[in-house]
Amino acid sequence: MYRTAVIGDRDSIYGFAALGLDTFPVTDPTEAARRLRKLAEGEYAVIYITEALAAALETEIDRYRAERLPAIIPIPGVSGNTGMGIKNVKKSVEQAVGSDIIFNGD
């Protein structure tokens, strides 16, 4: 059975443990990259990662973008929304459809 993980700073992710998700508090991008690789190669189908950390790991995350699993989903941290999530939705739609049908170039 696949599992769900959450990676990010402790303050941003500790609430997800109450939902039964596996939480992995990290702040160092090098440690986060190692953790992400370990989770992605393990039994995790969905990995939520705070937007701030995802920005630092963009190259690492791109390695898994074309793979079926895991789905790596940026979420806002305690510092707020950076807009990375919506940027990734736009990028995925453009890749799937071939043009920007949702945001019309905005």
N, CA, C and O atoms as CSV, one atom per row, in Angstrom:
chain,resi,resn,atom,element,x,y,z
A,1,MET,N,N,0.844,-1.178,0.000
A,1,MET,CA,C,0.000,0.000,0.000
A,1,MET,C,C,0.889,1.241,0.000
A,1,MET,O,O,1.879,1.312,0.728
A,2,TYR,N,N,0.523,2.206,-0.820
A,2,TYR,CA,C,1.284,3.444,-0.899
A,2,TYR,C,C,0.982,4.351,0.284
A,2,TYR,O,O,-0.079,4.268,0.902
A,3,ARG,N,N,1.940,5.215,0.581
A,3,ARG,CA,C,1.801,6.131,1.711
A,3,ARG,C,C,1.959,7.559,1.228
A,3,ARG,O,O,2.320,7.809,0.078
A,4,THR,N,N,1.677,8.503,2.139
A,4,THR,CA,C,1.784,9.926,1.840
A,4,THR,C,C,2.747,10.567,2.825
A,4,THR,O,O,2.681,10.312,4.027
A,5,ALA,N,N,3.655,11.411,2.302
A,5,ALA,CA,C,4.663,12.068,3.133
A,5,ALA,C,C,4.544,13.580,2.991
A,5,ALA,O,O,4.024,14.091,2.000
A,6,VAL,N,N,5.038,14.276,4.002
A,6,VAL,CA,C,5.101,15.738,3.987
A,6,VAL,C,C,6.510,16.133,4.422
A,6,VAL,O,O,6.991,15.711,5.473
A,7,ILE,N,N,7.172,16.965,3.582
A,7,ILE,CA,C,8.529,17.426,3.873
A,7,ILE,C,C,8.516,18.944,3.989
A,7,ILE,O,O,7.894,19.632,3.180
A,8,GLY,N,N,9.203,19.456,4.995
A,8,GLY,CA,C,9.320,20.904,5.149
A,8,GLY,C,C,9.766,21.260,6.550
A,8,GLY,O,O,10.140,20.396,7.343
A,9,ASP,N,N,9.719,22.550,6.840
A,9,ASP,CA,C,10.100,22.977,8.194
A,9,ASP,C,C,9.041,22.506,9.190
A,9,ASP,O,O,7.864,22.381,8.852
A,10,ARG,N,N,9.476,22.249,10.407
A,10,ARG,CA,C,8.617,21.662,11.436
A,10,ARG,C,C,7.312,22.438,11.650
A,10,ARG,O,O,6.245,21.833,11.750
A,11,ASP,N,N,7.388,23.753,11.719
A,11,ASP,CA,C,6.196,24.554,11.981
A,11,ASP,C,C,5.152,24.418,10.870
A,11,ASP,O,O,3.952,24.500,11.132
A,12,SER,N,N,5.603,24.213,9.647
A,12,SER,CA,C,4.680,24.119,8.511
A,12,SER,C,C,4.031,22.752,8.382
A,12,SER,O,O,2.933,22.644,7.836
A,13,ILE,N,N,4.685,21.708,8.872
A,13,ILE,CA,C,4.183,20.359,8.586
A,13,ILE,C,C,3.653,19.581,9.777
A,13,ILE,O,O,3.044,18.527,9.589
A,14,TYR,N,N,3.862,20.063,10.997
A,14,TYR,CA,C,3.517,19.221,12.160
A,14,TYR,C,C,2.031,18.879,12.223
A,14,TYR,O,O,1.678,17.826,12.753
A,15,GLY,N,N,1.164,19.714,11.709
A,15,GLY,CA,C,-0.275,19.435,11.739
A,15,GLY,C,C,-0.683,18.257,10.865
A,15,GLY,O,O,-1.719,17.638,11.110
A,16,PHE,N,N,0.107,17.940,9.861
A,16,PHE,CA,C,-0.230,16.839,8.965
A,16,PHE,C,C,-0.126,15.485,9.649
A,16,PHE,O,O,-0.755,14.521,9.212
A,17,ALA,N,N,0.654,15.400,10.709
A,17,ALA,CA,C,0.770,14.143,11.449
A,17,ALA,C,C,-0.567,13.755,12.053
A,17,ALA,O,O,-0.877,12.569,12.165
A,18,ALA,N,N,-1.362,14.743,12.446
A,18,ALA,CA,C,-2.682,14.472,13.021
A,18,ALA,C,C,-3.627,13.841,11.994
A,18,ALA,O,O,-4.599,13.178,12.357
A,19,LEU,N,N,-3.331,14.053,10.716
A,19,LEU,CA,C,-4.139,13.466,9.642
A,19,LEU,C,C,-3.655,12.084,9.247
A,19,LEU,O,O,-4.243,11.444,8.375
A,20,GLY,N,N,-2.586,11.618,9.883
A,20,GLY,CA,C,-2.049,10.297,9.595
A,20,GLY,C,C,-0.980,10.282,8.520
A,20,GLY,O,O,-0.570,9.211,8.074
A,21,LEU,N,N,-0.520,11.450,8.096
A,21,LEU,CA,C,0.531,11.514,7.094
A,21,LEU,C,C,1.891,11.421,7.775
A,21,LEU,O,O,2.048,11.847,8.920
A,22,ASP,N,N,2.855,10.876,7.083
A,22,ASP,CA,C,4.210,10.778,7.614
A,22,ASP,C,C,4.915,12.109,7.391
A,22,ASP,O,O,5.006,12.579,6.257
A,23,THR,N,N,5.410,12.716,8.450
A,23,THR,CA,C,6.061,14.017,8.344
A,23,THR,C,C,7.570,13.873,8.508
A,23,THR,O,O,8.058,13.081,9.314
A,24,PHE,N,N,8.295,14.667,7.716
A,24,PHE,CA,C,9.751,14.643,7.735
A,24,PHE,C,C,10.257,16.082,7.801
A,24,PHE,O,O,10.440,16.724,6.767
A,25,PRO,N,N,10.484,16.592,9.019
A,25,PRO,CA,C,10.947,17.971,9.155
A,25,PRO,C,C,12.406,18.116,8.728
A,25,PRO,O,O,13.296,17.468,9.280
A,26,VAL,N,N,12.633,18.972,7.743
A,26,VAL,CA,C,13.985,19.299,7.284
A,26,VAL,C,C,14.014,20.769,6.877
A,26,VAL,O,O,13.005,21.319,6.436
A,27,THR,N,N,15.158,21.390,7.027
A,27,THR,CA,C,15.322,22.769,6.581
A,27,THR,C,C,16.508,22.909,5.636
A,27,THR,O,O,16.534,23.813,4.802
A,28,ASP,N,N,17.481,22.024,5.762
A,28,ASP,CA,C,18.664,22.070,4.922
A,28,ASP,C,C,18.354,21.467,3.548
A,28,ASP,O,O,17.913,20.320,3.477
A,29,PRO,N,N,18.570,22.206,2.457
A,29,PRO,CA,C,18.258,21.688,1.117
A,29,PRO,C,C,19.004,20.399,0.761
A,29,PRO,O,O,18.454,19.551,0.058
A,30,THR,N,N,20.230,20.237,1.224
A,30,THR,CA,C,20.980,19.015,0.926
A,30,THR,C,C,20.337,17.811,1.598
A,30,THR,O,O,20.160,16.763,0.978
A,31,GLU,N,N,19.989,17.968,2.866
A,31,GLU,CA,C,19.300,16.897,3.589
A,31,GLU,C,C,17.924,16.640,2.981
A,31,GLU,O,O,17.496,15.491,2.875
A,32,ALA,N,N,17.235,17.699,2.584
A,32,ALA,CA,C,15.904,17.559,1.978
A,32,ALA,C,C,15.983,16.793,0.657
A,32,ALA,O,O,15.110,15.975,0.369
A,33,ALA,N,N,17.013,17.045,-0.144
A,33,ALA,CA,C,17.177,16.329,-1.414
A,33,ALA,C,C,17.394,14.838,-1.162
A,33,ALA,O,O,16.829,13.993,-1.856
A,34,ARG,N,N,18.214,14.527,-0.167
A,34,ARG,CA,C,18.432,13.114,0.184
A,34,ARG,C,C,17.134,12.466,0.651
A,34,ARG,O,O,16.810,11.349,0.247
A,35,ARG,N,N,16.403,13.163,1.494
A,35,ARG,CA,C,15.138,12.638,2.021
A,35,ARG,C,C,14.132,12.431,0.885
A,35,ARG,O,O,13.450,11.408,0.837
A,36,LEU,N,N,14.042,13.399,-0.025
A,36,LEU,CA,C,13.112,13.300,-1.149
A,36,LEU,C,C,13.437,12.081,-2.007
A,36,LEU,O,O,12.531,11.336,-2.381
A,37,ARG,N,N,14.701,11.866,-2.325
A,37,ARG,CA,C,15.104,10.696,-3.118
A,37,ARG,C,C,14.725,9.398,-2.415
A,37,ARG,O,O,14.214,8.469,-3.041
A,38,LYS,N,N,14.977,9.341,-1.113
A,38,LYS,CA,C,14.669,8.131,-0.351
A,38,LYS,C,C,13.163,7.855,-0.341
A,38,LYS,O,O,12.737,6.712,-0.509
A,39,LEU,N,N,12.366,8.897,-0.144
A,39,LEU,CA,C,10.914,8.729,-0.128
A,39,LEU,C,C,10.382,8.361,-1.513
A,39,LEU,O,O,9.517,7.494,-1.641
A,40,ALA,N,N,10.903,9.027,-2.551
A,40,ALA,CA,C,10.435,8.784,-3.917
A,40,ALA,C,C,10.760,7.367,-4.384
A,40,ALA,O,O,10.004,6.778,-5.157
A,41,GLU,N,N,11.854,6.835,-3.928
A,41,GLU,CA,C,12.242,5.484,-4.320
A,41,GLU,C,C,11.626,4.431,-3.412
A,41,GLU,O,O,11.779,3.234,-3.657
A,42,GLY,N,N,10.935,4.862,-2.373
A,42,GLY,CA,C,10.293,3.951,-1.431
A,42,GLY,C,C,8.829,3.741,-1.759
A,42,GLY,O,O,8.452,3.638,-2.926
A,43,GLU,N,N,8.015,3.679,-0.732
A,43,GLU,CA,C,6.604,3.333,-0.895
A,43,GLU,C,C,5.669,4.548,-0.849
A,43,GLU,O,O,4.486,4.405,-0.539
A,44,TYR,N,N,6.185,5.722,-1.151
A,44,TYR,CA,C,5.375,6.943,-1.091
A,44,TYR,C,C,4.866,7.333,-2.474
A,44,TYR,O,O,5.650,7.546,-3.398
A,45,ALA,N,N,3.553,7.425,-2.604
A,45,ALA,CA,C,2.933,7.796,-3.879
A,45,ALA,C,C,2.708,9.296,-3.972
A,45,ALA,O,O,2.708,9.859,-5.066
A,46,VAL,N,N,2.516,9.944,-2.831
A,46,VAL,CA,C,2.291,11.387,-2.791
A,46,VAL,C,C,3.257,11.991,-1.782
A,46,VAL,O,O,3.354,11.535,-0.642
A,47,ILE,N,N,3.973,13.026,-2.220
A,47,ILE,CA,C,4.900,13.723,-1.335
A,47,ILE,C,C,4.575,15.206,-1.399
A,47,ILE,O,O,4.777,15.855,-2.425
A,48,TYR,N,N,4.073,15.733,-0.297
A,48,TYR,CA,C,3.845,17.173,-0.185
A,48,TYR,C,C,5.137,17.809,0.299
A,48,TYR,O,O,5.814,17.266,1.172
A,49,ILE,N,N,5.478,18.957,-0.266
A,49,ILE,CA,C,6.706,19.645,0.113
A,49,ILE,C,C,6.416,21.141,0.183
A,49,ILE,O,O,5.743,21.687,-0.691
A,50,THR,N,N,6.919,21.795,1.209
A,50,THR,CA,C,6.646,23.230,1.337
A,50,THR,C,C,7.242,23.970,0.141
A,50,THR,O,O,8.283,23.584,-0.389
A,51,GLU,N,N,6.568,25.030,-0.270
A,51,GLU,CA,C,6.989,25.774,-1.452
A,51,GLU,C,C,8.406,26.316,-1.328
A,51,GLU,O,O,9.160,26.306,-2.301
A,52,ALA,N,N,8.771,26.788,-0.147
A,52,ALA,CA,C,10.114,27.330,0.045
A,52,ALA,C,C,11.169,26.255,-0.185
A,52,ALA,O,O,12.193,26.512,-0.817
A,53,LEU,N,N,10.924,25.066,0.321
A,53,LEU,CA,C,11.867,23.970,0.133
A,53,LEU,C,C,11.837,23.478,-1.308
A,53,LEU,O,O,12.880,23.144,-1.871
A,54,ALA,N,N,10.662,23.430,-1.903
A,54,ALA,CA,C,10.543,22.993,-3.297
A,54,ALA,C,C,11.300,23.919,-4.234
A,54,ALA,O,O,11.875,23.463,-5.222
A,55,ALA,N,N,11.309,25.206,-3.938
A,55,ALA,CA,C,12.057,26.153,-4.770
A,55,ALA,C,C,13.541,25.840,-4.744
A,55,ALA,O,O,14.229,25.985,-5.754
A,56,ALA,N,N,14.033,25.414,-3.601
A,56,ALA,CA,C,15.450,25.065,-3.474
A,56,ALA,C,C,15.768,23.719,-4.121
A,56,ALA,O,O,16.924,23.440,-4.439
A,57,LEU,N,N,14.749,22.889,-4.314
A,57,LEU,CA,C,14.950,21.539,-4.850
A,57,LEU,C,C,14.339,21.356,-6.236
A,57,LEU,O,O,14.028,20.231,-6.629
A,58,GLU,N,N,14.168,22.426,-6.966
A,58,GLU,CA,C,13.474,22.363,-8.251
A,58,GLU,C,C,14.105,21.343,-9.214
A,58,GLU,O,O,13.386,20.605,-9.887
A,59,THR,N,N,15.416,21.298,-9.279
A,59,THR,CA,C,16.089,20.347,-10.169
A,59,THR,C,C,15.815,18.916,-9.738
A,59,THR,O,O,15.561,18.049,-10.573
A,60,GLU,N,N,15.864,18.672,-8.450
A,60,GLU,CA,C,15.595,17.336,-7.915
A,60,GLU,C,C,14.148,16.924,-8.188
A,60,GLU,O,O,13.886,15.782,-8.568
A,61,ILE,N,N,13.225,17.837,-7.997
A,61,ILE,CA,C,11.802,17.545,-8.224
A,61,ILE,C,C,11.542,17.269,-9.697
A,61,ILE,O,O,10.721,16.412,-10.025
A,62,ASP,N,N,12.229,17.982,-10.594
A,62,ASP,CA,C,12.045,17.782,-12.034
A,62,ASP,C,C,12.403,16.367,-12.463
A,62,ASP,O,O,11.881,15.879,-13.465
A,63,ARG,N,N,13.283,15.700,-11.725
A,63,ARG,CA,C,13.640,14.304,-12.040
A,63,ARG,C,C,12.424,13.389,-11.994
A,63,ARG,O,O,12.373,12.388,-12.708
A,64,TYR,N,N,11.446,13.727,-11.159
A,64,TYR,CA,C,10.284,12.867,-10.957
A,64,TYR,C,C,9.041,13.357,-11.700
A,64,TYR,O,O,8.007,12.690,-11.663
A,65,ARG,N,N,9.120,14.494,-12.365
A,65,ARG,CA,C,7.948,15.080,-13.019
A,65,ARG,C,C,7.358,14.164,-14.091
A,65,ARG,O,O,6.136,14.093,-14.226
A,66,ALA,N,N,8.185,13.472,-14.847
A,66,ALA,CA,C,7.708,12.605,-15.920
A,66,ALA,C,C,7.331,11.205,-15.426
A,66,ALA,O,O,6.752,10.415,-16.172
A,67,GLU,N,N,7.656,10.907,-14.186
A,67,GLU,CA,C,7.345,9.592,-13.625
A,67,GLU,C,C,5.885,9.518,-13.183
A,67,GLU,O,O,5.264,10.527,-12.846
A,68,ARG,N,N,5.362,8.306,-13.195
A,68,ARG,CA,C,3.980,8.107,-12.738
A,68,ARG,C,C,3.862,8.355,-11.245
A,68,ARG,O,O,2.915,8.994,-10.788
A,69,LEU,N,N,4.812,7.855,-10.494
A,69,LEU,CA,C,4.840,8.052,-9.046
A,69,LEU,C,C,6.243,8.441,-8.633
A,69,LEU,O,O,7.204,7.995,-9.259
A,70,PRO,N,N,6.391,9.217,-7.651
A,70,PRO,CA,C,5.392,9.850,-6.790
A,70,PRO,C,C,4.912,11.185,-7.377
A,70,PRO,O,O,5.571,11.790,-8.223
A,71,ALA,N,N,3.761,11.609,-6.904
A,71,ALA,CA,C,3.280,12.956,-7.194
A,71,ALA,C,C,3.899,13.861,-6.134
A,71,ALA,O,O,3.683,13.656,-4.939
A,72,ILE,N,N,4.661,14.851,-6.560
A,72,ILE,CA,C,5.301,15.778,-5.624
A,72,ILE,C,C,4.560,17.102,-5.724
A,72,ILE,O,O,4.580,17.761,-6.763
A,73,ILE,N,N,3.905,17.483,-4.632
A,73,ILE,CA,C,2.991,18.614,-4.634
A,73,ILE,C,C,3.459,19.688,-3.665
A,73,ILE,O,O,3.550,19.440,-2.462
A,74,PRO,N,N,3.759,20.893,-4.181
A,74,PRO,CA,C,4.158,21.984,-3.287
A,74,PRO,C,C,2.957,22.522,-2.505
A,74,PRO,O,O,1.860,22.664,-3.045
A,75,ILE,N,N,3.186,22.814,-1.240
A,75,ILE,CA,C,2.152,23.391,-0.386
A,75,ILE,C,C,2.708,24.641,0.288
A,75,ILE,O,O,3.917,24.727,0.506
A,76,PRO,N,N,1.864,25.605,0.621
A,76,PRO,CA,C,2.357,26.795,1.329
A,76,PRO,C,C,2.878,26.431,2.716
A,76,PRO,O,O,2.358,25.523,3.365
A,77,GLY,N,N,3.890,27.134,3.154
A,77,GLY,CA,C,4.419,26.957,4.498
A,77,GLY,C,C,3.864,28.028,5.415
A,77,GLY,O,O,2.966,28.777,5.031
A,78,VAL,N,N,4.393,28.104,6.623
A,78,VAL,CA,C,3.914,29.101,7.575
A,78,VAL,C,C,4.220,30.521,7.121
A,78,VAL,O,O,3.569,31.469,7.560
A,79,SER,N,N,5.205,30.672,6.244
A,79,SER,CA,C,5.550,32.009,5.752
A,79,SER,C,C,4.579,32.501,4.679
A,79,SER,O,O,4.643,33.664,4.280
A,80,GLY,N,N,3.691,31.644,4.213
A,80,GLY,CA,C,2.677,32.055,3.241
A,80,GLY,C,C,2.872,31.417,1.877
A,80,GLY,O,O,3.804,30.645,1.651
A,81,ASN,N,N,1.973,31.760,0.986
A,81,ASN,CA,C,1.942,31.228,-0.364
A,81,ASN,C,C,2.909,32.009,-1.254
A,81,ASN,O,O,2.871,33.239,-1.288
A,82,THR,N,N,3.769,31.297,-1.967
A,82,THR,CA,C,4.720,31.957,-2.866
A,82,THR,C,C,4.249,31.948,-4.314
A,82,THR,O,O,4.874,32.581,-5.165
A,83,GLY,N,N,3.173,31.251,-4.608
A,83,GLY,CA,C,2.668,31.152,-5.974
A,83,GLY,C,C,3.259,29.998,-6.751
A,83,GLY,O,O,2.931,29.818,-7.923
A,84,MET,N,N,4.125,29.210,-6.129
A,84,MET,CA,C,4.768,28.102,-6.821
A,84,MET,C,C,3.761,27.030,-7.237
A,84,MET,O,O,3.887,26.453,-8.317
A,85,GLY,N,N,2.778,26.764,-6.404
A,85,GLY,CA,C,1.785,25.740,-6.719
A,85,GLY,C,C,1.022,26.059,-7.992
A,85,GLY,O,O,0.861,25.196,-8.856
A,86,ILE,N,N,0.554,27.285,-8.113
A,86,ILE,CA,C,-0.209,27.673,-9.302
A,86,ILE,C,C,0.692,27.704,-10.531
A,86,ILE,O,O,0.235,27.412,-11.637
A,87,LYS,N,N,1.963,28.052,-10.354
A,87,LYS,CA,C,2.924,28.042,-11.462
A,87,LYS,C,C,3.098,26.622,-11.983
A,87,LYS,O,O,3.194,26.409,-13.192
A,88,ASN,N,N,3.138,25.648,-11.072
A,88,ASN,CA,C,3.284,24.255,-11.486
A,88,ASN,C,C,2.038,23.739,-12.194
A,88,ASN,O,O,2.140,22.950,-13.133
A,89,VAL,N,N,0.860,24.180,-11.751
A,89,VAL,CA,C,-0.378,23.797,-12.439
A,89,VAL,C,C,-0.353,24.339,-13.867
A,89,VAL,O,O,-0.681,23.625,-14.815
A,90,LYS,N,N,0.034,25.594,-14.012
A,90,LYS,CA,C,0.115,26.213,-15.330
A,90,LYS,C,C,1.085,25.448,-16.221
A,90,LYS,O,O,0.779,25.175,-17.382
A,91,LYS,N,N,2.250,25.102,-15.687
A,91,LYS,CA,C,3.269,24.378,-16.439
A,91,LYS,C,C,2.756,23.006,-16.878
A,91,LYS,O,O,2.994,22.584,-18.009
A,92,SER,N,N,2.053,22.314,-15.981
A,92,SER,CA,C,1.515,20.990,-16.308
A,92,SER,C,C,0.441,21.060,-17.380
A,92,SER,O,O,0.394,20.209,-18.268
A,93,VAL,N,N,-0.425,22.067,-17.306
A,93,VAL,CA,C,-1.478,22.234,-18.311
A,93,VAL,C,C,-0.863,22.539,-19.668
A,93,VAL,O,O,-1.276,21.972,-20.679
A,94,GLU,N,N,0.121,23.432,-19.697
A,94,GLU,CA,C,0.783,23.758,-20.958
A,94,GLU,C,C,1.452,22.532,-21.567
A,94,GLU,O,O,1.420,22.337,-22.782
A,95,GLN,N,N,2.051,21.717,-20.725
A,95,GLN,CA,C,2.721,20.516,-21.206
A,95,GLN,C,C,1.704,19.510,-21.753
A,95,GLN,O,O,1.949,18.879,-22.781
A,96,ALA,N,N,0.578,19.360,-21.078
A,96,ALA,CA,C,-0.423,18.382,-21.489
A,96,ALA,C,C,-1.196,18.819,-22.732
A,96,ALA,O,O,-1.476,18.004,-23.611
A,97,VAL,N,N,-1.540,20.101,-22.805
A,97,VAL,CA,C,-2.405,20.596,-23.866
A,97,VAL,C,C,-1.615,21.231,-25.009
A,97,VAL,O,O,-2.037,21.194,-26.164
A,98,GLY,N,N,-0.485,21.804,-24.677
A,98,GLY,CA,C,0.329,22.460,-25.688
A,98,GLY,C,C,0.191,23.954,-25.710
A,98,GLY,O,O,0.902,24.632,-26.451
A,99,SER,N,N,-0.722,24.490,-24.901
A,99,SER,CA,C,-0.858,25.946,-24.796
A,99,SER,C,C,-1.481,26.285,-23.438
A,99,SER,O,O,-1.973,25.413,-22.723
A,100,ASP,N,N,-1.445,27.554,-23.113
A,100,ASP,CA,C,-1.973,28.026,-21.834
A,100,ASP,C,C,-3.468,28.307,-21.960
A,100,ASP,O,O,-3.869,29.426,-22.281
A,101,ILE,N,N,-4.294,27.286,-21.708
A,101,ILE,CA,C,-5.739,27.448,-21.872
A,101,ILE,C,C,-6.426,27.950,-20.606
A,101,ILE,O,O,-7.585,28.360,-20.661
A,102,ILE,N,N,-5.739,27.925,-19.476
A,102,ILE,CA,C,-6.353,28.339,-18.229
A,102,ILE,C,C,-6.077,29.801,-17.924
A,102,ILE,O,O,-6.988,30.549,-17.569
A,103,PHE,N,N,-4.822,30.208,-18.061
A,103,PHE,CA,C,-4.431,31.559,-17.646
A,103,PHE,C,C,-4.305,32.535,-18.806
A,103,PHE,O,O,-4.124,33.733,-18.588
A,104,ASN,N,N,-4.399,32.037,-20.038
A,104,ASN,CA,C,-4.347,32.871,-21.241
A,104,ASN,C,C,-3.155,33.817,-21.255
A,104,ASN,O,O,-3.301,35.004,-21.544
A,105,GLY,N,N,-1.981,33.292,-20.945
A,105,GLY,CA,C,-0.756,34.066,-21.014
A,105,GLY,C,C,-0.491,34.985,-19.838
A,105,GLY,O,O,0.520,35.688,-19.838
A,106,ASP,N,N,-1.354,35.007,-18.836
A,106,ASP,CA,C,-1.154,35.866,-17.661
A,106,ASP,C,C,-0.132,35.266,-16.722
A,106,ASP,O,O,0.165,35.848,-15.679
